[in-house]
CSV table of C-alpha atoms in Angstrom, one decimal:
chain,number,residue,atom,x,y,z
B,953,MET,CA,-0.2,-0.2,-0.1
B,954,SER,CA,1.2,3.6,-0.9
B,955,VAL,CA,0.5,6.6,0.2
B,956,LYS,CA,1.7,10.2,-1.3
B,957,VAL,CA,3.0,12.6,1.5
B,958,LEU,CA,3.4,16.1,0.4
B,959,ILE,CA,6.5,17.8,2.6
B,960,PRO,CA,6.2,21.5,3.6
B,961,THR,CA,9.5,23.6,2.4
B,962,PRO,CA,10.7,23.3,6.1
B,963,LEU,CA,11.0,19.9,6.4
B,964,GLN,CA,12.6,18.9,2.5
B,965,LYS,CA,16.0,19.3,4.0
B,966,LEU,CA,15.4,15.9,5.7
B,967,THR,CA,14.0,14.3,2.5
B,968,HIS,CA,16.8,15.6,0.2
B,969,ASP,CA,14.7,18.4,-1.2
B,970,GLN,CA,11.7,16.2,-2.5
B,971,PRO,CA,8.4,17.7,-2.5
B,972,THR,CA,6.9,14.4,-1.8
B,973,ILE,CA,8.0,11.1,-0.3
B,974,ASP,CA,6.0,7.6,-1.1
B,975,CYS,CA,5.1,5.8,2.3
B,976,ASP,CA,3.2,3.0,3.5
B,977,GLY,CA,1.0,2.8,6.8
B,978,ALA,CA,-2.4,1.7,7.8
B,979,ASN,CA,-3.4,4.8,9.3
B,980,ILE,CA,-1.3,8.2,10.3
B,981,ALA,CA,0.7,6.9,13.4
B,982,GLU,CA,2.0,4.0,11.2
B,983,LEU,CA,2.6,6.6,8.2
B,984,LEU,CA,4.5,8.6,10.6
B,985,GLU,CA,6.8,5.6,11.5
B,986,SER,CA,7.5,4.9,8.1
B,987,LEU,CA,8.5,8.5,7.1
B,988,GLU,CA,10.6,8.6,10.2
B,989,GLN,CA,12.5,5.2,8.6
B,990,ASN,CA,12.8,7.1,5.0
B,991,CYS,CA,14.1,10.4,6.5
B,992,PRO,CA,15.5,10.1,10.1
B,993,GLY,CA,14.9,13.1,12.2
B,994,ILE,CA,11.4,14.0,10.6
B,995,LYS,CA,9.5,13.0,13.4
B,996,ALA,CA,10.5,15.2,16.0
B,997,ARG,CA,10.2,18.0,13.9
B,998,ILE,CA,6.2,17.1,13.7
B,999,CYS,CA,5.9,15.5,17.0
B,1000,ASP,CA,6.4,16.5,20.6
B,1001,GLU,CA,8.6,14.8,22.9
B,1002,GLN,CA,5.3,13.0,23.9
B,1003,GLY,CA,5.1,11.7,20.4
B,1004,GLN,CA,1.9,14.2,19.9
B,1005,LEU,CA,1.3,16.2,16.7
B,1006,ARG,CA,2.7,19.4,17.1
B,1007,ARG,CA,0.0,22.1,17.3
B,1008,PHE,CA,0.9,24.1,14.8
B,1009,VAL,CA,0.9,21.3,12.0
B,1010,ASN,CA,-2.2,20.0,10.2
B,1011,PHE,CA,-2.4,17.0,8.8
B,1012,TYR,CA,-4.8,16.2,6.0
B,1013,VAL,CA,-5.8,13.2,4.5
B,1014,ASN,CA,-6.9,14.2,0.6
B,1015,SER,CA,-8.8,17.5,1.7
B,1016,GLU,CA,-9.5,16.8,4.9
B,1017,ASP,CA,-8.1,17.8,8.6
B,1018,ILE,CA,-7.8,14.6,10.3
B,1019,ARG,CA,-8.9,16.5,13.2
B,1020,PHE,CA,-12.5,15.9,11.7
B,1021,LEU,CA,-11.3,12.2,11.4
B,1022,GLU,CA,-9.6,10.3,13.9
B,1023,GLY,CA,-6.6,11.9,14.3
B,1024,VAL,CA,-3.5,9.8,14.5
B,1025,ASN,CA,-5.8,6.8,14.3
B,1026,THR,CA,-7.5,7.8,10.7
B,1027,PRO,CA,-7.2,4.9,8.6
B,1028,LEU,CA,-5.3,5.4,5.2
B,1029,GLN,CA,-6.2,4.1,2.0
B,1030,ASP,CA,-3.9,3.0,-1.1
B,1031,GLY,CA,-3.8,5.8,-3.3
B,1032,ASP,CA,-4.1,8.4,-0.4
B,1033,GLU,CA,-2.5,11.6,-0.3
B,1034,VAL,CA,-1.3,12.9,3.0
B,1035,SER,CA,-0.3,16.8,3.3
B,1036,ILE,CA,1.4,18.5,6.3
B,1037,ILE,CA,0.7,22.2,6.5
B,1038,PRO,CA,2.6,24.0,9.5
B,1039,ALA,CA,1.4,27.8,10.4
B,1040,ILE,CA,3.5,30.6,8.4
B,1041,ALA,CA,3.4,34.2,8.8
B,1042,GLY,CA,5.4,35.5,5.7
B,1043,GLY,CA,3.9,38.9,4.7
D,970,MET,CA,-22.7,57.1,1.2
D,971,GLN,CA,-21.8,59.4,-1.7
D,972,THR,CA,-22.5,58.0,-4.9
D,973,LEU,CA,-20.5,57.2,-7.8
D,974,THR,CA,-18.7,60.1,-9.2
D,975,PRO,CA,-18.7,60.4,-13.6
D,976,THR,CA,-15.1,59.9,-13.1
D,977,GLU,CA,-15.0,57.1,-11.0
D,978,LEU,CA,-17.8,55.4,-13.4
D,979,GLU,CA,-15.1,55.9,-16.0
D,980,ARG,CA,-12.4,54.5,-13.9
D,981,TYR,CA,-14.3,51.5,-12.7
D,982,ARG,CA,-16.3,50.9,-16.2
D,983,ARG,CA,-13.8,47.7,-17.1
D,984,GLN,CA,-15.0,46.1,-13.9
D,985,ILE,CA,-18.6,47.3,-13.4
D,986,MET,CA,-18.7,45.2,-16.6
D,987,LEU,CA,-18.2,42.2,-15.0
D,988,PRO,CA,-21.4,39.9,-14.9
D,989,GLY,CA,-23.0,40.2,-11.2
D,990,PHE,CA,-20.9,43.3,-10.3
D,991,GLY,CA,-22.3,46.6,-12.1
D,992,GLU,CA,-22.4,49.9,-10.3
D,993,ALA,CA,-24.2,48.3,-7.1
D,994,SER,CA,-20.7,46.5,-6.4
D,995,GLN,CA,-18.4,49.4,-7.1
D,996,GLN,CA,-20.7,51.6,-4.6
D,997,ARG,CA,-20.4,49.0,-1.8
D,998,LEU,CA,-16.4,49.0,-2.6
D,999,LYS,CA,-16.8,52.8,-2.3
D,1000,ASP,CA,-18.5,52.9,1.2
D,1001,SER,CA,-16.0,50.2,2.6
D,1002,THR,CA,-13.0,50.3,5.1
D,1003,VAL,CA,-10.3,47.8,4.4
D,1004,LEU,CA,-7.5,47.5,7.2
D,1005,VAL,CA,-4.4,46.1,5.9
D,1006,THR,CA,-1.9,45.2,8.7
D,1007,GLY,CA,2.0,44.3,7.2
D,1008,VAL,CA,2.8,47.0,4.2
D,1009,GLY,CA,5.4,44.7,3.0
D,1010,GLY,CA,5.8,42.4,-0.4
D,1011,LEU,CA,1.8,40.7,0.6
D,1012,GLY,CA,0.0,43.7,2.2
D,1013,ALA,CA,1.3,46.6,-0.1
D,1014,THR,CA,0.6,44.8,-3.1
D,1015,ALA,CA,-3.2,43.8,-1.9
D,1016,ALA,CA,-3.7,47.2,-1.1
D,1017,LEU,CA,-2.3,48.4,-4.1
D,1018,TYR,CA,-5.1,46.2,-6.0
D,1019,LEU,CA,-7.7,47.3,-3.4
D,1020,ALA,CA,-7.1,50.6,-4.5
D,1021,VAL,CA,-7.2,50.4,-7.8
D,1022,ALA,CA,-10.5,48.4,-7.5
D,1023,GLY,CA,-12.2,51.6,-5.7
D,1024,VAL,CA,-12.1,50.6,-2.1
D,1025,GLY,CA,-13.4,53.8,-0.1
D,1026,ARG,CA,-10.5,53.7,2.4
D,1027,LEU,CA,-7.6,52.0,3.4
D,1028,ILE,CA,-6.1,51.8,6.8
D,1029,LEU,CA,-2.6,50.9,6.2
D,1030,LEU,CA,-0.7,49.6,9.1
D,1031,ARG,CA,3.0,49.1,9.2
D,1032,GLY,CA,6.3,50.2,11.5
D,1033,GLY,CA,9.6,50.8,10.4
D,1034,GLU,CA,11.7,51.5,7.5
D,1035,LEU,CA,12.2,50.6,4.2
D,1036,ARG,CA,15.1,48.3,3.6
D,1037,LEU,CA,17.0,47.8,0.2
D,1038,ASP,CA,16.7,43.9,0.3
D,1039,ASP,CA,12.7,45.0,0.5
D,1040,MET,CA,12.6,46.3,-2.8
D,1041,ASN,CA,12.8,43.1,-4.5
D,1042,ARG,CA,9.2,42.7,-4.0
D,1043,GLN,CA,7.6,46.2,-2.5
D,1044,VAL,CA,6.1,47.4,-5.7
D,1045,LEU,CA,4.8,50.6,-3.6
D,1046,MET,CA,8.0,51.7,-2.9
D,1047,THR,CA,11.0,53.6,-4.7
D,1048,HIS,CA,14.8,53.2,-3.9
D,1049,ASP,CA,15.0,56.8,-2.9
D,1050,TRP,CA,12.8,56.2,0.0
D,1051,VAL,CA,15.5,53.0,1.6
D,1052,GLY,CA,15.6,54.1,5.3
D,1053,LYS,CA,12.4,56.1,5.5
D,1054,PRO,CA,9.0,54.8,6.8
D,1055,ARG,CA,7.7,52.8,4.5
D,1056,VAL,CA,3.6,53.1,4.9
D,1057,PHE,CA,3.8,57.1,4.1
D,1058,LYS,CA,5.1,56.1,0.5
D,1059,ALA,CA,2.7,53.4,0.3
D,1060,LYS,CA,0.1,56.1,0.8
D,1061,ALA,CA,1.8,58.8,-1.7
D,1062,THR,CA,1.9,56.0,-4.5
D,1063,LEU,CA,-1.5,54.5,-3.9
D,1064,GLU,CA,-3.0,58.4,-3.9
D,1065,ALA,CA,-1.0,59.2,-7.0
D,1066,ILE,CA,-2.6,56.2,-8.7
D,1067,ASN,CA,-5.6,56.6,-7.2
D,1068,PRO,CA,-6.8,60.1,-6.3
D,1069,ASP,CA,-10.3,59.3,-4.8
D,1070,VAL,CA,-9.6,56.4,-2.3
D,1071,GLN,CA,-8.8,57.9,1.0
D,1072,ILE,CA,-5.5,56.3,2.4
D,1073,ASP,CA,-4.6,56.4,6.4
D,1074,ALA,CA,-1.1,55.5,6.7
D,1075,ILE,CA,0.0,54.7,10.7
D,1076,CYS,CA,3.1,53.7,11.5
D,1077,GLU,CA,2.7,51.0,14.2
D,1078,TYR,CA,2.4,47.3,14.0
D,1079,VAL,CA,-0.3,45.4,15.7
D,1080,SER,CA,-0.5,45.9,19.1
D,1081,PRO,CA,-2.8,45.1,22.0
D,1082,GLU,CA,-3.4,48.9,22.4
D,1083,ASN,CA,-4.4,49.8,19.2
D,1084,VAL,CA,-5.8,46.3,17.7
D,1085,ASP,CA,-9.2,47.1,18.7
D,1086,ASP,CA,-10.0,50.4,17.7
D,1087,LEU,CA,-8.2,49.5,14.5
D,1088,VAL,CA,-10.7,46.5,13.7
D,1089,GLN,CA,-13.9,48.1,14.5
D,1090,ALA,CA,-13.1,50.6,11.9
D,1091,ALA,CA,-12.9,48.5,9.0
D,1092,ASP,CA,-15.0,46.7,7.1
D,1093,VAL,CA,-13.1,43.7,5.7
D,1094,VAL,CA,-9.1,43.2,7.5
D,1095,LEU,CA,-6.4,41.6,5.6
D,1096,ASP,CA,-3.4,39.8,7.6
D,1097,CYS,CA,-0.6,40.2,5.8
D,1098,ALA,CA,2.0,40.6,8.7
D,1099,HIS,CA,5.3,39.3,9.2
D,1100,ASN,CA,5.0,37.6,12.5
D,1101,PHE,CA,2.2,35.1,14.8
D,1102,ILE,CA,2.3,37.5,17.4
D,1103,GLU,CA,0.7,40.6,15.1
D,1104,ARG,CA,-1.4,37.7,13.3
D,1105,ASP,CA,-2.9,35.9,17.0
D,1106,LEU,CA,-3.7,39.3,18.0
D,1107,LEU,CA,-5.7,40.5,14.9
D,1108,ASN,CA,-7.7,37.2,14.9
D,1109,ALA,CA,-8.7,37.7,18.7
D,1110,ALA,CA,-9.8,41.0,17.6
D,1111,CYS,CA,-12.0,40.3,14.5
D,1112,VAL,CA,-13.6,37.6,16.5
D,1113,ARG,CA,-14.3,39.9,19.1
D,1114,TRP,CA,-15.5,42.2,17.0
D,1115,GLY,CA,-17.2,40.2,14.6
D,1116,LYS,CA,-15.2,41.3,11.4
D,1117,PRO,CA,-14.3,39.1,8.4
D,1118,MET,CA,-10.2,38.7,8.2
D,1119,VAL,CA,-8.3,37.2,5.6
D,1120,GLU,CA,-5.6,35.3,6.3
D,1121,ALA,CA,-2.9,35.1,3.8
D,1122,ALA,CA,0.9,33.8,4.7
D,1123,MET,CA,3.6,32.6,2.7
D,1124,ASN,CA,7.7,31.0,3.5
D,1125,ASP,CA,9.4,30.5,0.2
D,1126,MET,CA,7.7,29.7,-2.8
D,1127,GLU,CA,4.6,28.3,-0.6
D,1128,ALA,CA,1.7,29.9,0.7
D,1129,TYR,CA,-1.9,29.4,1.8
D,1130,LEU,CA,-5.0,31.4,2.0
D,1131,THR,CA,-8.4,31.1,3.6
D,1132,THR,CA,-11.4,33.7,5.0
D,1133,ILE,CA,-12.3,33.9,8.5
D,1134,VAL,CA,-16.0,34.9,9.3
D,1135,PRO,CA,-15.7,34.8,13.1
D,1136,GLY,CA,-18.3,32.0,14.4
D,1137,LEU,CA,-19.2,30.4,10.8
D,1138,THR,CA,-15.5,29.3,9.8
D,1139,PRO,CA,-12.5,28.4,11.6
D,1140,CYS,CA,-10.5,31.0,13.1
D,1141,LEU,CA,-6.3,31.1,12.9
D,1142,SER,CA,-6.9,29.8,16.3
D,1143,CYS,CA,-8.8,26.8,15.4
D,1144,ILE,CA,-6.6,25.9,12.2
D,1145,PHE,CA,-3.3,26.2,14.1
D,1146,PRO,CA,-3.5,26.8,18.1
D,1147,GLU,CA,-0.4,26.7,18.3
D,1148,LYS,CA,2.3,28.7,15.9
D,1149,PRO,CA,6.4,27.6,15.5
D,1150,ASP,CA,8.8,29.8,16.2
D,1151,TRP,CA,9.2,32.5,13.4
D,1152,ASP,CA,12.2,34.2,11.5
D,1153,LYS,CA,10.9,37.0,9.7
D,1154,ARG,CA,13.9,37.2,7.4
D,1155,GLY,CA,15.1,33.4,7.9
D,1156,PHE,CA,13.8,32.5,4.5
D,1157,GLY,CA,13.6,33.5,1.0
D,1158,VAL,CA,10.7,35.3,-0.8
D,1159,LEU,CA,10.2,36.4,-4.8
D,1160,GLY,CA,8.1,39.4,-5.2
D,1161,ALA,CA,6.5,37.6,-8.0
D,1162,VAL,CA,5.3,34.7,-4.9
D,1163,SER,CA,4.0,37.5,-2.8
D,1164,GLY,CA,2.7,39.1,-5.5
D,1165,THR,CA,0.5,36.1,-6.5
D,1166,LEU,CA,-0.8,36.1,-2.9
D,1167,ALA,CA,-1.5,39.7,-2.9
D,1168,CYS,CA,-3.4,39.6,-5.8
D,1169,LEU,CA,-5.4,36.5,-4.4
D,1170,THR,CA,-5.8,38.0,-1.1
D,1171,ALA,CA,-7.0,41.5,-2.3
D,1172,LEU,CA,-9.4,39.4,-4.3
D,1173,GLU,CA,-11.3,37.6,-1.4
D,1174,ALA,CA,-11.9,41.6,0.4
D,1175,ILE,CA,-13.7,42.6,-3.0
D,1176,LYS,CA,-15.7,39.4,-2.9
D,1177,LEU,CA,-16.5,39.7,0.7
D,1178,ILE,CA,-17.2,43.1,0.0
D,1179,THR,CA,-19.4,42.4,-3.2
D,1180,GLY,CA,-20.9,39.6,-3.2
D,1181,LEU,CA,-19.0,39.1,-6.5
D,1182,GLY,CA,-17.7,34.9,-6.7
D,1183,THR,CA,-17.3,32.5,-4.1
D,1184,PRO,CA,-14.8,33.7,-1.1
D,1185,LEU,CA,-12.5,30.8,0.7
D,1186,LEU,CA,-15.0,30.4,3.8
D,1187,SER,CA,-14.1,27.2,5.5
D,1188,GLN,CA,-11.4,26.5,2.8
D,1189,LEU,CA,-7.9,26.8,2.9
D,1190,LEU,CA,-6.2,27.4,-0.4
D,1191,THR,CA,-2.5,25.9,-0.5
D,1192,MET,CA,-0.3,26.9,-3.2
D,1193,ASP,CA,3.4,25.3,-4.3
D,1194,LEU,CA,4.1,28.1,-6.5
D,1195,SER,CA,7.4,26.4,-7.5
D,1196,ARG,CA,5.7,23.4,-9.1
D,1197,ALA,CA,2.1,25.5,-9.9
D,1198,GLU,CA,0.4,23.2,-7.2
D,1199,PHE,CA,-2.9,24.7,-5.4
D,1200,SER,CA,-5.5,22.8,-3.6
D,1201,LYS,CA,-8.4,23.7,-1.5
D,1202,ARG,CA,-8.5,21.8,2.2
D,1203,HIS,CA,-11.1,21.7,4.6
D,1204,PRO,CA,-9.2,23.4,7.7
D,1205,TYR,CA,-10.8,22.1,11.2
D,1206,HIS,CA,-13.2,24.2,13.2
D,1207,ASP,CA,-12.7,23.9,16.8
D,1208,PRO,CA,-15.8,24.0,18.9
D,1209,ASP,CA,-13.7,24.3,21.7
D,1210,CYS,CA,-11.7,27.0,20.4
D,1211,PRO,CA,-10.4,29.0,23.2
D,1212,VAL,CA,-10.9,32.3,20.7
D,1213,CYS,CA,-13.9,31.7,18.6
D,1214,GLY,CA,-15.6,28.7,20.2
D,1215,ASP,CA,-18.3,31.0,22.1
D,1216,LYS,CA,-19.3,32.6,19.1
D,1217,SER,CA,-19.2,29.6,16.8
D,1218,ARG,CA,-21.7,28.0,19.2
D,1219,ARG,CA,-24.1,31.2,19.7
D,1220,LEU,CA,-24.3,31.4,15.9
D,1221,ALA,CA,-24.9,27.6,15.4
D,1222,VAL,CA,-27.9,28.2,17.9
D,1223,THR,CA,-28.9,31.4,15.5
D,1224,ARG,CA,-28.4,29.0,12.4
D,1225,GLN,CA,-30.7,26.2,14.2
D,1226,GLU,CA,-33.4,28.7,14.7
D,1227,GLU,CA,-33.6,30.3,11.6
D,1228,PRO,CA,-33.2,27.6,9.0
D,1229,CYS,CA,-33.8,29.6,5.8
D,1230,PHE,CA,-30.4,31.1,7.3
D,1231,SER,CA,-27.3,30.2,4.5
D,1232,HIS,CA,-24.5,31.2,3.6
D,1233,SER,CA,-22.6,31.8,0.1
């Protein structure tokens, strides 16, 4: 099963400048582990010391914020697109 | 309300022609006040398109002086103005382009002391500030006073945009309850990127004021301009948001009591 993850610019240093990464995972929590295996160090940028998603980062499965769904337990299907959108403030 | 003058009818003729626009929309623009916070590559360019569209009054808010490294994107500025307060040059340039628009230039940043008066004076607010402190202050004040706010932000080649109507849509705090560390000069910016976002930001304000088209209510438009990828996403509206939760609950009750109520 493959899910496409869209990586925001600030995290692309950890993906060798790739804007998208293909990962596996039956849900968001598993996807995070897969992402960490592919791009070591990325999980610490997205999650806090307790492993909770940081509250200045949004996760969308396709177009839906996972807080509307089941959070990190949100199930993923083959072909889903997961977007990581951090808060930004450039003006 | 002052009716449109013959000069204004001629100046805005090509937009009055737009289907669904007409003189009524032009009059609404003339009767409106828009507050723009942050008069940089984003805010100043958005202000330019609101001024040429005929928004009656613009309040421009930005402290600090123009730097040479602002000049790759700040299209209201001129080289001889480097080192001087930029907000006054923005006013002068906009008045030269459209003398029918009233421009109030305030050389300050958004602060707890000024934000309530400024937001109350506006019909629509554009959040184009360059840090989260000003953005959070503005968001909370817009919720407090029930003013629509266009949230626009960029980083390198990426940007996002959404239109917040307090109680009806998620506010900035619903979408991002916390904010990361932010270095206002720690990223790259091309004028064409901040300018692209600025045009879309101005368009949101025009849509809110005139009713033209469909604004980005409860939609987060994300842009990766390095790949020309645009997507609309559904951001989270937090029923327990510490900033807008009370207003959202009150509005939900009102909407249940008035089943005909709808928004576009």
